[in-house]
mmCIF file of C-alpha atoms in Angstrom:
data_model
loop_
_atom_site.group_PDB
_atom_site.id
_atom_site.type_symbol
_atom_site.label_atom_id
_atom_site.label_comp_id
_atom_site.label_asym_id
_atom_site.label_seq_id
_atom_site.Cartn_x
_atom_site.Cartn_y
_atom_site.Cartn_z
ATOM 1 C CA MET A 872 66.347 -26.376 14.041
ATOM 2 C CA SER A 873 67.279 -25.319 16.709
ATOM 3 C CA GLU A 874 66.338 -26.030 20.368
ATOM 4 C CA SER A 875 64.045 -24.539 21.804
ATOM 5 C CA ARG A 876 65.104 -21.982 24.998
ATOM 6 C CA PRO A 877 65.458 -24.163 28.716
ATOM 7 C CA GLU A 878 62.667 -22.014 30.150
ATOM 8 C CA ASP A 879 60.452 -23.502 27.558
ATOM 9 C CA LEU A 880 61.765 -27.184 28.151
ATOM 10 C CA LEU A 881 61.404 -27.121 31.630
ATOM 11 C CA ARG A 882 58.250 -25.069 33.338
ATOM 12 C CA LEU A 883 56.991 -24.478 36.323
ATOM 13 C CA GLU A 884 52.920 -23.373 35.858
ATOM 14 C CA HIS A 885 50.575 -23.243 39.099
ATOM 15 C CA ASP A 886 47.298 -24.593 40.395
ATOM 16 C CA GLY A 887 46.533 -22.637 43.670
ATOM 17 C CA PRO A 888 48.548 -24.286 46.503
ATOM 18 C CA VAL A 889 50.235 -27.568 43.989
ATOM 19 C CA ALA A 890 52.951 -26.610 41.578
ATOM 20 C CA HIS A 891 54.118 -28.553 38.261
ATOM 21 C CA LEU A 892 57.422 -29.045 37.131
ATOM 22 C CA VAL A 893 56.853 -29.857 33.609
ATOM 23 C CA LEU A 894 59.562 -31.387 30.928
ATOM 24 C CA ASP A 895 58.787 -30.986 27.742
ATOM 25 C CA ARG A 896 60.934 -32.062 25.744
ATOM 26 C CA PRO A 897 59.363 -34.677 23.650
ATOM 27 C CA GLY A 898 61.359 -35.162 20.763
ATOM 28 C CA LYS A 899 64.494 -35.659 23.196
ATOM 29 C CA LEU A 900 62.556 -38.386 25.729
ATOM 30 C CA ASN A 901 62.985 -35.479 27.826
ATOM 31 C CA ALA A 902 67.016 -35.735 27.767
ATOM 32 C CA LEU A 903 68.620 -33.259 30.320
ATOM 33 C CA THR A 904 71.342 -30.726 28.735
ATOM 34 C CA LEU A 905 72.604 -28.665 30.831
ATOM 35 C CA ALA A 906 71.070 -25.744 30.635
ATOM 36 C CA MET A 907 68.106 -28.194 31.839
ATOM 37 C CA ILE A 908 69.861 -28.450 34.791
ATOM 38 C CA ALA A 909 70.982 -25.151 34.974
ATOM 39 C CA ARG A 910 67.226 -24.081 34.321
ATOM 40 C CA LEU A 911 66.138 -26.559 36.987
ATOM 41 C CA ASP A 912 68.275 -24.621 39.437
ATOM 42 C CA ALA A 913 66.896 -21.726 39.059
ATOM 43 C CA LEU A 914 62.753 -23.259 39.568
ATOM 44 C CA CYS A 915 63.889 -24.975 42.791
ATOM 45 C CA GLY A 916 65.056 -21.260 43.972
ATOM 46 C CA ASP A 917 61.809 -20.111 43.177
ATOM 47 C CA LEU A 918 59.970 -23.419 45.139
ATOM 48 C CA GLU A 919 62.213 -22.615 48.326
ATOM 49 C CA ALA A 920 60.994 -18.709 48.382
ATOM 50 C CA ASP A 921 57.172 -19.527 47.537
ATOM 51 C CA HIS A 922 55.583 -19.881 51.190
ATOM 52 C CA GLY A 923 52.249 -20.771 48.767
ATOM 53 C CA THR A 924 53.258 -23.764 47.767
ATOM 54 C CA ARG A 925 52.351 -26.832 49.219
ATOM 55 C CA ALA A 926 53.216 -29.312 46.979
ATOM 56 C CA VAL A 927 54.804 -30.256 43.625
ATOM 57 C CA VAL A 928 54.528 -32.193 41.459
ATOM 58 C CA LEU A 929 57.018 -33.340 38.197
ATOM 59 C CA ARG A 930 55.945 -34.598 35.477
ATOM 60 C CA SER A 931 55.613 -34.953 31.247
ATOM 61 C CA THR A 932 54.794 -33.824 28.495
ATOM 62 C CA SER A 933 55.122 -37.406 26.854
ATOM 63 C CA THR A 934 53.713 -40.500 26.971
ATOM 64 C CA ARG A 935 56.633 -41.837 26.098
ATOM 65 C CA ALA A 936 58.944 -41.391 28.595
ATOM 66 C CA PHE A 937 58.627 -39.484 31.810
ATOM 67 C CA CYS A 938 63.113 -38.378 31.130
ATOM 68 C CA ALA A 939 65.274 -40.582 28.969
ATOM 69 C CA GLY A 940 67.723 -39.508 30.895
ATOM 70 C CA ALA A 941 71.032 -37.590 30.864
ATOM 71 C CA ASP A 942 71.291 -36.080 26.640
ATOM 72 C CA VAL A 943 73.858 -38.765 25.763
ATOM 73 C CA HIS A 944 75.353 -36.030 23.532
ATOM 74 C CA GLU A 945 76.442 -32.962 25.321
ATOM 75 C CA TRP A 946 78.149 -34.856 27.840
ATOM 76 C CA SER A 947 79.861 -37.037 25.913
ATOM 77 C CA ALA A 948 81.633 -33.791 24.496
ATOM 78 C CA LEU A 949 83.234 -32.621 27.536
ATOM 79 C CA GLY A 950 85.819 -34.177 28.488
ATOM 80 C CA ALA A 951 87.496 -35.748 31.144
ATOM 81 C CA GLU A 952 87.784 -32.518 33.575
ATOM 82 C CA GLY A 953 84.208 -30.619 31.668
ATOM 83 C CA MET A 954 82.514 -34.246 32.727
ATOM 84 C CA TRP A 955 83.633 -33.322 36.179
ATOM 85 C CA ARG A 956 83.643 -29.993 36.599
ATOM 86 C CA ARG A 957 80.507 -29.198 34.782
ATOM 87 C CA TRP A 958 78.438 -32.143 34.519
ATOM 88 C CA ILE A 959 78.812 -34.072 38.087
ATOM 89 C CA ALA A 960 78.869 -31.631 39.547
ATOM 90 C CA ALA A 961 75.862 -29.727 39.100
ATOM 91 C CA GLY A 962 73.669 -32.640 38.281
ATOM 92 C CA HIS A 963 75.037 -33.343 42.027
ATOM 93 C CA ARG A 964 73.840 -29.571 43.473
ATOM 94 C CA VAL A 965 70.889 -29.521 41.630
ATOM 95 C CA PHE A 966 68.852 -32.858 42.292
ATOM 96 C CA ALA A 967 69.650 -32.125 46.013
ATOM 97 C CA ARG A 968 68.306 -29.067 45.746
ATOM 98 C CA LEU A 969 65.422 -30.447 44.755
ATOM 99 C CA ALA A 970 65.800 -33.040 47.095
ATOM 100 C CA ALA A 971 65.588 -30.569 49.849
ATOM 101 C CA LEU A 972 62.408 -28.231 49.212
ATOM 102 C CA PRO A 973 60.610 -27.541 51.652
ATOM 103 C CA MET A 974 57.045 -29.082 50.299
ATOM 104 C CA PRO A 975 57.099 -32.830 49.265
ATOM 105 C CA THR A 976 57.528 -33.768 45.736
ATOM 106 C CA ILE A 977 55.594 -36.198 43.685
ATOM 107 C CA ALA A 978 57.188 -37.212 40.465
ATOM 108 C CA ALA A 979 54.608 -38.665 38.501
ATOM 109 C CA ILE A 980 56.212 -41.356 35.776
ATOM 110 C CA ASP A 981 54.995 -43.206 32.570
ATOM 111 C CA GLY A 982 57.197 -43.988 30.180
ATOM 112 C CA MET A 983 60.479 -44.387 30.610
ATOM 113 C CA ALA A 984 62.406 -42.672 33.855
ATOM 114 C CA PHE A 985 65.661 -44.831 32.660
ATOM 115 C CA GLY A 986 69.666 -43.388 33.628
ATOM 116 C CA GLY A 987 69.539 -39.605 34.574
ATOM 117 C CA GLY A 988 65.527 -39.804 34.235
ATOM 118 C CA LEU A 989 65.554 -41.925 37.022
ATOM 119 C CA GLU A 990 67.854 -39.753 39.345
ATOM 120 C CA LEU A 991 65.504 -37.617 38.988
ATOM 121 C CA ALA A 992 62.110 -38.970 39.910
ATOM 122 C CA LEU A 993 64.633 -40.299 43.040
ATOM 123 C CA CYS A 994 65.164 -36.925 44.593
ATOM 124 C CA CYS A 995 61.180 -37.047 44.739
ATOM 125 C CA ASP A 996 59.407 -37.903 47.922
ATOM 126 C CA LEU A 997 56.678 -39.832 46.168
ATOM 127 C CA ARG A 998 56.641 -41.717 43.126
ATOM 128 C CA LEU A 999 53.219 -43.111 40.735
ATOM 129 C CA ALA A 1000 54.079 -44.451 38.249
ATOM 130 C CA ALA A 1001 51.854 -45.567 35.247
ATOM 131 C CA ARG A 1002 51.006 -49.289 33.910
ATOM 132 C CA THR A 1003 52.628 -48.657 31.160
ATOM 133 C CA ALA A 1004 55.817 -46.542 33.319
ATOM 134 C CA ARG A 1005 59.610 -49.062 33.216
ATOM 135 C CA PHE A 1006 62.372 -47.693 35.551
ATOM 136 C CA ALA A 1007 66.133 -48.704 34.300
ATOM 137 C CA LEU A 1008 69.983 -48.274 35.288
ATOM 138 C CA PRO A 1009 71.150 -48.540 32.412
ATOM 139 C CA GLU A 1010 74.491 -46.894 31.950
ATOM 140 C CA VAL A 1011 77.054 -50.074 32.634
ATOM 141 C CA LYS A 1012 75.846 -50.506 28.878
ATOM 142 C CA ILE A 1013 77.823 -47.939 27.391
ATOM 143 C CA GLY A 1014 80.858 -48.220 29.389
ATOM 144 C CA ILE A 1015 79.784 -45.712 31.679
ATOM 145 C CA VAL A 1016 78.253 -45.415 35.560
ATOM 146 C CA PRO A 1017 75.212 -42.995 37.092
ATOM 147 C CA GLY A 1018 76.911 -40.353 37.754
ATOM 148 C CA TRP A 1019 73.940 -38.266 39.572
ATOM 149 C CA GLY A 1020 72.887 -40.028 43.019
ATOM 150 C CA GLY A 1021 70.979 -42.284 41.947
ATOM 151 C CA PRO A 1022 72.938 -45.818 43.042
ATOM 152 C CA ALA A 1023 72.901 -44.388 47.351
ATOM 153 C CA ARG A 1024 69.177 -42.796 46.888
ATOM 154 C CA LEU A 1025 68.145 -46.342 44.731
ATOM 155 C CA ALA A 1026 69.520 -48.623 47.378
ATOM 156 C CA ALA A 1027 68.316 -46.301 50.444
ATOM 157 C CA LEU A 1028 64.466 -46.981 48.591
ATOM 158 C CA ILE A 1029 65.028 -50.503 46.983
ATOM 159 C CA GLY A 1030 67.679 -52.044 49.649
ATOM 160 C CA ALA A 1031 71.150 -52.788 48.066
ATOM 161 C CA SER A 1032 71.252 -55.846 46.384
ATOM 162 C CA ARG A 1033 68.148 -54.732 44.087
ATOM 163 C CA ALA A 1034 69.415 -51.402 43.537
ATOM 164 C CA LYS A 1035 72.968 -54.075 42.262
ATOM 165 C CA GLN A 1036 71.020 -55.805 40.067
ATOM 166 C CA MET A 1037 68.641 -53.087 37.808
ATOM 167 C CA ALA A 1038 73.053 -50.940 38.066
ATOM 168 C CA LEU A 1039 74.263 -54.543 36.908
ATOM 169 C CA THR A 1040 72.440 -55.464 34.034
ATOM 170 C CA GLY A 1041 71.132 -51.792 32.857
ATOM 171 C CA ALA A 1042 67.765 -53.983 32.142
ATOM 172 C CA PRO A 1043 64.487 -52.235 33.006
ATOM 173 C CA VAL A 1044 62.133 -52.716 35.652
ATOM 174 C CA ASP A 1045 58.591 -52.344 34.594
ATOM 175 C CA ALA A 1046 55.339 -51.166 36.990
ATOM 176 C CA PRO A 1047 54.356 -53.048 38.830
ATOM 177 C CA THR A 1048 57.615 -54.556 39.661
ATOM 178 C CA ALA A 1049 58.811 -50.799 41.103
ATOM 179 C CA LEU A 1050 55.704 -51.247 43.374
ATOM 180 C CA LEU A 1051 56.642 -54.511 44.334
ATOM 181 C CA TRP A 1052 60.061 -53.428 45.283
ATOM 182 C CA GLY A 1053 58.957 -49.901 46.724
ATOM 183 C CA LEU A 1054 60.712 -47.889 43.813
ATOM 184 C CA ALA A 1055 56.710 -46.578 43.370
ATOM 185 C CA ASN A 1056 54.252 -45.530 45.571
ATOM 186 C CA GLU A 1057 51.531 -46.684 43.716
ATOM 187 C CA VAL A 1058 50.169 -47.979 39.894
ATOM 188 C CA VAL A 1059 47.589 -46.115 37.782
ATOM 189 C CA GLU A 1060 46.382 -47.139 34.190
ATOM 190 C CA PRO A 1061 48.292 -44.187 32.238
ATOM 191 C CA ASP A 1062 44.972 -41.753 31.211
ATOM 192 C CA ALA A 1063 44.478 -41.607 35.451
ATOM 193 C CA LEU A 1064 48.318 -40.701 36.448
ATOM 194 C CA LEU A 1065 47.786 -37.153 35.978
ATOM 195 C CA GLY A 1066 45.041 -36.630 37.699
ATOM 196 C CA ARG A 1067 46.238 -39.445 40.843
ATOM 197 C CA ALA A 1068 49.322 -37.260 41.234
ATOM 198 C CA ALA A 1069 47.021 -33.251 41.248
ATOM 199 C CA ALA A 1070 44.906 -35.547 43.596
ATOM 200 C CA LEU A 1071 47.243 -36.719 46.046
ATOM 201 C CA ALA A 1072 49.588 -33.039 46.175
ATOM 202 C CA ALA A 1073 46.400 -31.480 46.679
ATOM 203 C CA ALA A 1074 45.380 -33.906 49.498
ATOM 204 C CA ILE A 1075 48.805 -32.972 50.976
ATOM 205 C CA ALA A 1076 47.961 -28.994 50.223
ATOM 206 C CA ASP A 1077 45.363 -29.333 52.080
ATOM 207 C CA GLY A 1078 47.195 -30.149 55.214
ATOM 208 C CA PRO A 1079 48.921 -28.082 57.568
ATOM 209 C CA ARG A 1080 52.559 -26.275 56.156
ATOM 210 C CA THR A 1081 54.520 -26.743 59.014
ATOM 211 C CA ALA A 1082 53.286 -30.064 60.402
ATOM 212 C CA VAL A 1083 53.669 -30.864 56.574
ATOM 213 C CA GLN A 1084 57.605 -29.910 56.183
ATOM 214 C CA VAL A 1085 58.405 -30.733 59.406
ATOM 215 C CA THR A 1086 57.744 -34.641 58.933
ATOM 216 C CA LYS A 1087 59.357 -33.973 55.975
ATOM 217 C CA GLN A 1088 62.629 -32.704 56.786
ATOM 218 C CA LEU A 1089 62.084 -35.850 60.310
ATOM 219 C CA VAL A 1090 61.271 -38.638 57.515
ATOM 220 C CA ASP A 1091 64.619 -37.114 55.169
ATOM 221 C CA ALA A 1092 66.804 -37.043 58.571
ATOM 222 C CA ALA A 1093 66.238 -40.064 59.933
ATOM 223 C CA ALA A 1094 66.451 -41.849 56.627
ATOM 224 C CA SER A 1095 69.959 -40.404 57.070
ATOM 225 C CA GLY A 1096 70.474 -41.584 60.705
ATOM 226 C CA ALA A 1097 69.036 -39.218 62.954
ATOM 227 C CA PRO A 1098 68.487 -40.585 66.124
ATOM 228 C CA PRO A 1099 64.448 -39.940 66.415
ATOM 229 C CA ALA A 1100 63.599 -39.588 69.894
ATOM 230 C CA ILE A 1101 65.378 -36.161 69.220
ATOM 231 C CA LEU A 1102 64.349 -35.896 66.093
ATOM 232 C CA ASP A 1103 61.185 -36.225 67.113
ATOM 233 C CA ALA A 1104 61.541 -34.382 70.224
ATOM 234 C CA LEU A 1105 63.119 -31.080 68.782
ATOM 235 C CA ALA A 1106 59.766 -31.398 65.681
ATOM 236 C CA ALA A 1107 57.718 -31.013 68.537
ATOM 237 C CA GLY A 1108 58.451 -28.645 70.617
ATOM 238 C CA PHE A 1109 58.168 -26.433 67.247
ATOM 239 C CA ILE A 1110 54.977 -27.958 66.132
ATOM 240 C CA SER A 1111 53.852 -26.703 69.853
ATOM 241 C CA GLY A 1112 54.092 -23.052 69.469
ATOM 242 C CA THR A 1113 51.951 -22.879 65.579
ATOM 243 C CA ASP A 1114 49.217 -21.780 65.101
ATOM 244 C CA ASP A 1115 47.816 -24.679 62.942
ATOM 245 C CA LEU A 1116 48.251 -27.131 65.745
ATOM 246 C CA ALA A 1117 46.151 -24.636 67.997
ATOM 247 C CA GLU A 1118 43.430 -24.249 65.182
ATOM 248 C CA GLY A 1119 43.951 -28.474 64.529
ATOM 249 C CA VAL A 1120 42.609 -29.669 68.860
ATOM 250 C CA ALA A 1121 40.371 -26.496 68.073
ATOM 251 C CA ALA A 1122 38.681 -28.189 65.864
ATOM 252 C CA PHE A 1123 39.292 -31.890 66.998
ATOM 253 C CA ARG A 1124 37.739 -31.060 69.769
ATOM 254 C CA GLU A 1125 34.478 -29.163 68.445
ATOM 255 C CA LYS A 1126 34.301 -32.001 66.209
ATOM 256 C CA ARG A 1127 34.790 -29.930 63.219
ATOM 257 C CA ALA A 1128 36.759 -30.386 59.491
ATOM 258 C CA PRO A 1129 40.162 -27.487 61.156
ATOM 259 C CA ARG A 1130 40.408 -23.926 59.160
ATOM 260 C CA PHE A 1131 44.659 -24.252 58.809
ATOM 261 C CA ASN A 1132 46.029 -20.638 58.006
ATOM 262 C CA ARG A 1133 46.238 -20.629 53.858
ATOM 263 C CA ASN A 1134 48.788 -18.153 53.751
#
């Protein structure tokens, strides 16, 4: 039986101001192929141009796996040059594009998030985990290394020592440990995962778009070492001229809920 089209394996669905990036390759535990990476690239382009989307949920149709990582059968056949030029470079570029989306992103993780699947989740701003979720960088067990920025993003999130423990042993970390380490923002029961992710995305989407997106950029820039005093001053100057700020101040003075622009 032939493989489904990339647009069937990774698709974009909309629920008002919230978009859902849906991984749908359950028979292969959502293992990522080059075609799926190219599809993610195209969908990121769609989101960049979509001013109506205020938040994004990245999720799976399978409870067994958020994403089991890169498709070993595909990358192992590429050879050294193909591995670097096609696999590593493409993954880095597209994952960086996902991380840089203007709107906040939430990964809803059930089952395994291993290898490239964990690296994919690390590109999101927030990670919600089902209690049954497991996280790992298992590449060392088959004599390779993580190739899509996982060690750097993981170390920035949970610290170098814990990142080394995961990368050097390849052993999975369960959801409660992920929460304790700061890898997961919240842990919920499996049947509550998608509802909680949708609710959190809706709460973010209900806020003023410019302030939300600038705040995301502030945090990302500060995490990269930019001076926060300069960042905050520039951001405040930019925000000061927006209609959303005027509405927020008026609502505060009038003791009512703000009515932010939804266009």
